Every structure is written in C-alpha cells, then in structure tokens.
C-alpha cells in the first residue's frame, strides 16, 4: 500500500519477486536471474529498463549481489524501511542516477 500511495501507479521497481510490485500496481523488473552481478551493473540494467527503485530484504540482496553491502550507499538511497519477522527489514531504495561519486562503502 505504501508503494502505491507514495511512488505511484506504474512506477518501475527492480525486485527479486513480483508480489510486492504487483500489489503496488507497479512495473516489475526481475533481478533474480542477475545473480552474481555487481550493484553498479544491476542499477545500470534497471535504469535502462526504466526502474526508479529497488525493493527487497537487504540480507537477501546481499546474497544475490556480491558487493551489495559495500556499495549500497554509492548506488542507492533508502527511502522507506518496513520491519519484518526475526528483526529483518524490507527496504525501498531510490536508484541514484549515476552512482554517488566518492561514496565508498559504509
């Protein structure tokens, strides 16, 4: 509901699974088959396909994208976080236009 109300219908979102994007009436851009790609390549792929956002659980994105933890702040800006079971969180990220120059790691 938050995505639908705040990002708008037809926003384009990179995600591992389509369910959240479906309920938000947004466009799903699959990243599951991009396992092993670095974050810069994933965000470039997303921008080429019109994605403005990336959504997912950071711990799962970290398993999918090898440099996710190190490069998150360089390529993404957290815009909303939702608590999940087990102390985990689901995060909506804004994809930065070209990656933040000089934002090395955490």
mmCIF file with all atom_site columns, C-alpha atoms in Angstrom:
data_model
loop_
_atom_site.group_PDB
_atom_site.id
_atom_site.type_symbol
_atom_site.label_atom_id
_atom_site.label_alt_id
_atom_site.label_comp_id
_atom_site.label_asym_id
_atom_site.label_entity_id
_atom_site.label_seq_id
_atom_site.pdbx_PDB_ins_code
_atom_site.Cartn_x
_atom_site.Cartn_y
_atom_site.Cartn_z
_atom_site.occupancy
_atom_site.B_iso_or_equiv
_atom_site.pdbx_formal_charge
_atom_site.auth_seq_id
_atom_site.auth_comp_id
_atom_site.auth_asym_id
_atom_site.auth_atom_id
_atom_site.pdbx_PDB_model_num
ATOM 1   C CA . UNK A 1 1   ? 0.000  0.000   0.000   1.00 0.00 ? 1   UNK A CA 1
ATOM 2   C CA . UNK A 1 2   ? 2.831  2.419   0.844   1.00 0.00 ? 2   UNK A CA 1
ATOM 3   C CA . UNK A 1 3   ? 4.418  1.927   -2.593  1.00 0.00 ? 3   UNK A CA 1
ATOM 4   C CA . UNK A 1 4   ? 1.130  2.573   -4.373  1.00 0.00 ? 4   UNK A CA 1
ATOM 5   C CA . UNK A 1 5   ? 0.413  5.711   -2.325  1.00 0.00 ? 5   UNK A CA 1
ATOM 6   C CA . UNK A 1 6   ? 3.930  7.162   -2.339  1.00 0.00 ? 6   UNK A CA 1
ATOM 7   C CA . UNK A 1 7   ? 5.627  6.016   -5.537  1.00 0.00 ? 7   UNK A CA 1
ATOM 8   C CA . UNK A 1 8   ? 2.545  5.974   -7.690  1.00 0.00 ? 8   UNK A CA 1
ATOM 9   C CA . UNK A 1 9   ? 0.958  3.587   -10.139 1.00 0.00 ? 9   UNK A CA 1
ATOM 10  C CA . UNK A 1 10  ? 3.200  2.347   -12.900 1.00 0.00 ? 10  UNK A CA 1
ATOM 11  C CA . UNK A 1 11  ? 6.425  3.148   -11.058 1.00 0.00 ? 11  UNK A CA 1
ATOM 12  C CA . UNK A 1 12  ? 9.139  0.694   -12.117 1.00 0.00 ? 12  UNK A CA 1
ATOM 13  C CA . UNK A 1 13  ? 10.808 -1.380  -9.425  1.00 0.00 ? 13  UNK A CA 1
ATOM 14  C CA . UNK A 1 14  ? 13.708 -3.831  -9.507  1.00 0.00 ? 14  UNK A CA 1
ATOM 15  C CA . UNK A 1 15  ? 12.940 -6.779  -7.260  1.00 0.00 ? 15  UNK A CA 1
ATOM 16  C CA . UNK A 1 16  ? 13.622 -10.468 -6.757  1.00 0.00 ? 16  UNK A CA 1
ATOM 17  C CA . UNK A 1 17  ? 9.908  -11.345 -6.650  1.00 0.00 ? 17  UNK A CA 1
ATOM 18  C CA . UNK A 1 18  ? 6.883  -9.721  -8.293  1.00 0.00 ? 18  UNK A CA 1
ATOM 19  C CA . UNK A 1 19  ? 4.411  -9.933  -5.377  1.00 0.00 ? 19  UNK A CA 1
ATOM 20  C CA . UNK A 1 20  ? 5.081  -6.545  -3.736  1.00 0.00 ? 20  UNK A CA 1
ATOM 21  C CA . UNK A 1 21  ? 5.257  -4.798  -7.091  1.00 0.00 ? 21  UNK A CA 1
ATOM 22  C CA . UNK A 1 22  ? 2.005  -6.483  -8.154  1.00 0.00 ? 22  UNK A CA 1
ATOM 23  C CA . UNK A 1 23  ? 0.078  -5.190  -5.145  1.00 0.00 ? 23  UNK A CA 1
ATOM 24  C CA . UNK A 1 24  ? 1.502  -1.708  -5.703  1.00 0.00 ? 24  UNK A CA 1
ATOM 25  C CA . UNK A 1 25  ? 0.271  -1.736  -9.321  1.00 0.00 ? 25  UNK A CA 1
ATOM 26  C CA . UNK A 1 26  ? 3.856  -1.057  -10.393 1.00 0.00 ? 26  UNK A CA 1
ATOM 27  C CA . UNK A 1 27  ? 6.092  -2.434  -13.132 1.00 0.00 ? 27  UNK A CA 1
ATOM 28  C CA . UNK A 1 28  ? 8.217  -5.411  -12.087 1.00 0.00 ? 28  UNK A CA 1
ATOM 29  C CA . UNK A 1 29  ? 11.786 -5.656  -13.357 1.00 0.00 ? 29  UNK A CA 1
ATOM 30  C CA . UNK A 1 30  ? 13.256 -9.013  -12.367 1.00 0.00 ? 30  UNK A CA 1
ATOM 31  C CA . UNK A 1 31  ? 16.756 -9.186  -10.917 1.00 0.00 ? 31  UNK A CA 1
ATOM 32  C CA . UNK A 1 32  ? 16.670 -12.819 -9.737  1.00 0.00 ? 32  UNK A CA 1
ATOM 33  C CA . UNK A 1 33  ? 18.339 -14.051 -12.935 1.00 0.00 ? 33  UNK A CA 1
ATOM 34  C CA . UNK A 1 34  ? 21.123 -11.476 -12.444 1.00 0.00 ? 34  UNK A CA 1
ATOM 35  C CA . UNK A 1 35  ? 22.710 -13.389 -9.551  1.00 0.00 ? 35  UNK A CA 1
ATOM 36  C CA . UNK A 1 36  ? 26.382 -12.518 -9.212  1.00 0.00 ? 36  UNK A CA 1
ATOM 37  C CA . UNK A 1 37  ? 26.121 -9.141  -10.964 1.00 0.00 ? 37  UNK A CA 1
ATOM 38  C CA . UNK A 1 38  ? 27.697 -6.235  -9.080  1.00 0.00 ? 38  UNK A CA 1
ATOM 39  C CA . UNK A 1 39  ? 25.420 -3.459  -7.837  1.00 0.00 ? 39  UNK A CA 1
ATOM 40  C CA . UNK A 1 40  ? 26.602 -0.917  -10.425 1.00 0.00 ? 40  UNK A CA 1
ATOM 41  C CA . UNK A 1 41  ? 25.673 -3.292  -13.224 1.00 0.00 ? 41  UNK A CA 1
ATOM 42  C CA . UNK A 1 42  ? 22.279 -4.074  -11.631 1.00 0.00 ? 42  UNK A CA 1
ATOM 43  C CA . UNK A 1 43  ? 21.399 -0.382  -11.255 1.00 0.00 ? 43  UNK A CA 1
ATOM 44  C CA . UNK A 1 44  ? 22.528 0.357   -14.816 1.00 0.00 ? 44  UNK A CA 1
ATOM 45  C CA . UNK A 1 45  ? 20.338 -2.510  -16.050 1.00 0.00 ? 45  UNK A CA 1
ATOM 46  C CA . UNK A 1 46  ? 17.454 -1.072  -14.017 1.00 0.00 ? 46  UNK A CA 1
ATOM 47  C CA . UNK A 1 47  ? 17.899 2.455   -15.387 1.00 0.00 ? 47  UNK A CA 1
ATOM 48  C CA . UNK A 1 48  ? 17.970 1.111   -18.969 1.00 0.00 ? 48  UNK A CA 1
ATOM 49  C CA . UNK A 1 49  ? 14.637 -0.597  -18.277 1.00 0.00 ? 49  UNK A CA 1
ATOM 50  C CA . UNK A 1 50  ? 13.075 2.469   -16.627 1.00 0.00 ? 50  UNK A CA 1
ATOM 51  C CA . UNK A 1 51  ? 13.446 1.430   -12.985 1.00 0.00 ? 51  UNK A CA 1
ATOM 52  C CA . UNK A 1 52  ? 13.492 4.186   -10.414 1.00 0.00 ? 52  UNK A CA 1
ATOM 53  C CA . UNK A 1 53  ? 13.546 1.898   -7.359  1.00 0.00 ? 53  UNK A CA 1
ATOM 54  C CA . UNK A 1 54  ? 14.939 -1.326  -5.955  1.00 0.00 ? 54  UNK A CA 1
ATOM 55  C CA . UNK A 1 55  ? 12.962 -3.216  -3.315  1.00 0.00 ? 55  UNK A CA 1
ATOM 56  C CA . UNK A 1 56  ? 13.927 -6.151  -1.136  1.00 0.00 ? 56  UNK A CA 1
ATOM 57  C CA . UNK A 1 57  ? 15.371 -7.540  2.042   1.00 0.00 ? 57  UNK A CA 1
ATOM 58  C CA . UNK A 1 58  ? 18.971 -6.296  2.355   1.00 0.00 ? 58  UNK A CA 1
ATOM 59  C CA . UNK A 1 59  ? 20.207 -9.647  3.686   1.00 0.00 ? 59  UNK A CA 1
ATOM 60  C CA . UNK A 1 60  ? 18.783 -11.423 0.605   1.00 0.00 ? 60  UNK A CA 1
ATOM 61  C CA . UNK A 1 61  ? 20.028 -8.748  -1.787  1.00 0.00 ? 61  UNK A CA 1
ATOM 62  C CA . UNK A 1 62  ? 23.462 -9.225  -0.214  1.00 0.00 ? 62  UNK A CA 1
ATOM 63  C CA . UNK A 1 63  ? 23.392 -12.907 -1.172  1.00 0.00 ? 63  UNK A CA 1
ATOM 64  C CA . UNK A 1 64  ? 22.287 -12.101 -4.720  1.00 0.00 ? 64  UNK A CA 1
ATOM 65  C CA . UNK A 1 65  ? 24.609 -9.137  -5.346  1.00 0.00 ? 65  UNK A CA 1
ATOM 66  C CA . UNK A 1 66  ? 28.204 -9.789  -4.157  1.00 0.00 ? 66  UNK A CA 1
ATOM 67  C CA . UNK A 1 67  ? 29.140 -6.151  -3.415  1.00 0.00 ? 67  UNK A CA 1
ATOM 68  C CA . UNK A 1 68  ? 25.725 -5.028  -2.141  1.00 0.00 ? 68  UNK A CA 1
ATOM 69  C CA . UNK A 1 69  ? 26.781 -4.317  1.462   1.00 0.00 ? 69  UNK A CA 1
ATOM 70  C CA . UNK A 1 70  ? 29.899 -2.412  0.371   1.00 0.00 ? 70  UNK A CA 1
ATOM 71  C CA . UNK A 1 71  ? 28.278 -0.404  -2.457  1.00 0.00 ? 71  UNK A CA 1
ATOM 72  C CA . UNK A 1 72  ? 24.702 0.193   -1.220  1.00 0.00 ? 72  UNK A CA 1
ATOM 73  C CA . UNK A 1 73  ? 25.293 3.850   -0.324  1.00 0.00 ? 73  UNK A CA 1
ATOM 74  C CA . UNK A 1 74  ? 27.044 4.555   -3.593  1.00 0.00 ? 74  UNK A CA 1
ATOM 75  C CA . UNK A 1 75  ? 24.191 3.450   -5.866  1.00 0.00 ? 75  UNK A CA 1
ATOM 76  C CA . UNK A 1 76  ? 21.063 3.553   -3.670  1.00 0.00 ? 76  UNK A CA 1
ATOM 77  C CA . UNK A 1 77  ? 19.267 5.815   -1.221  1.00 0.00 ? 77  UNK A CA 1
ATOM 78  C CA . UNK A 1 78  ? 16.996 4.230   1.379   1.00 0.00 ? 78  UNK A CA 1
ATOM 79  C CA . UNK A 1 79  ? 13.594 5.882   1.220   1.00 0.00 ? 79  UNK A CA 1
ATOM 80  C CA . UNK A 1 80  ? 11.461 3.529   3.323   1.00 0.00 ? 80  UNK A CA 1
ATOM 81  C CA . UNK A 1 81  ? 12.079 0.590   5.614   1.00 0.00 ? 81  UNK A CA 1
ATOM 82  C CA . UNK A 1 82  ? 9.495  -1.871  6.926   1.00 0.00 ? 82  UNK A CA 1
ATOM 83  C CA . UNK A 1 83  ? 10.153 -4.175  9.897   1.00 0.00 ? 83  UNK A CA 1
ATOM 84  C CA . UNK A 1 84  ? 9.808  -7.897  9.207   1.00 0.00 ? 84  UNK A CA 1
ATOM 85  C CA . UNK A 1 85  ? 9.872  -11.063 11.283  1.00 0.00 ? 85  UNK A CA 1
ATOM 86  C CA . UNK A 1 86  ? 13.080 -12.007 13.023  1.00 0.00 ? 86  UNK A CA 1
ATOM 87  C CA . UNK A 1 87  ? 14.431 -8.462  13.251  1.00 0.00 ? 87  UNK A CA 1
ATOM 88  C CA . UNK A 1 88  ? 14.828 -8.235  9.492   1.00 0.00 ? 88  UNK A CA 1
ATOM 89  C CA . UNK A 1 89  ? 13.694 -5.348  7.319   1.00 0.00 ? 89  UNK A CA 1
ATOM 90  C CA . UNK A 1 90  ? 12.264 -4.817  3.850   1.00 0.00 ? 90  UNK A CA 1
ATOM 91  C CA . UNK A 1 91  ? 13.657 -1.693  2.177   1.00 0.00 ? 91  UNK A CA 1
ATOM 92  C CA . UNK A 1 92  ? 12.591 0.502   -0.728  1.00 0.00 ? 92  UNK A CA 1
ATOM 93  C CA . UNK A 1 93  ? 15.594 2.200   -2.327  1.00 0.00 ? 93  UNK A CA 1
ATOM 94  C CA . UNK A 1 94  ? 15.745 5.049   -4.815  1.00 0.00 ? 94  UNK A CA 1
ATOM 95  C CA . UNK A 1 95  ? 18.268 4.257   -7.548  1.00 0.00 ? 95  UNK A CA 1
ATOM 96  C CA . UNK A 1 96  ? 20.764 7.113   -7.791  1.00 0.00 ? 96  UNK A CA 1
ATOM 97  C CA . UNK A 1 97  ? 21.256 8.474   -11.302 1.00 0.00 ? 97  UNK A CA 1
ATOM 98  C CA . UNK A 1 98  ? 24.903 7.617   -11.858 1.00 0.00 ? 98  UNK A CA 1
ATOM 99  C CA . UNK A 1 99  ? 26.032 6.286   -8.528  1.00 0.00 ? 99  UNK A CA 1
ATOM 100 C CA . UNK A 1 100 ? 27.342 8.596   -5.860  1.00 0.00 ? 100 UNK A CA 1
ATOM 101 C CA . UNK A 1 101 ? 30.922 9.546   -6.710  1.00 0.00 ? 101 UNK A CA 1
ATOM 102 C CA . UNK A 1 102 ? 33.116 9.370   -3.629  1.00 0.00 ? 102 UNK A CA 1
ATOM 103 C CA . UNK A 1 103 ? 30.626 7.304   -1.578  1.00 0.00 ? 103 UNK A CA 1
ATOM 104 C CA . UNK A 1 104 ? 32.849 4.317   -0.924  1.00 0.00 ? 104 UNK A CA 1
ATOM 105 C CA . UNK A 1 105 ? 31.246 1.631   1.207   1.00 0.00 ? 105 UNK A CA 1
ATOM 106 C CA . UNK A 1 106 ? 29.813 2.100   4.687   1.00 0.00 ? 106 UNK A CA 1
#
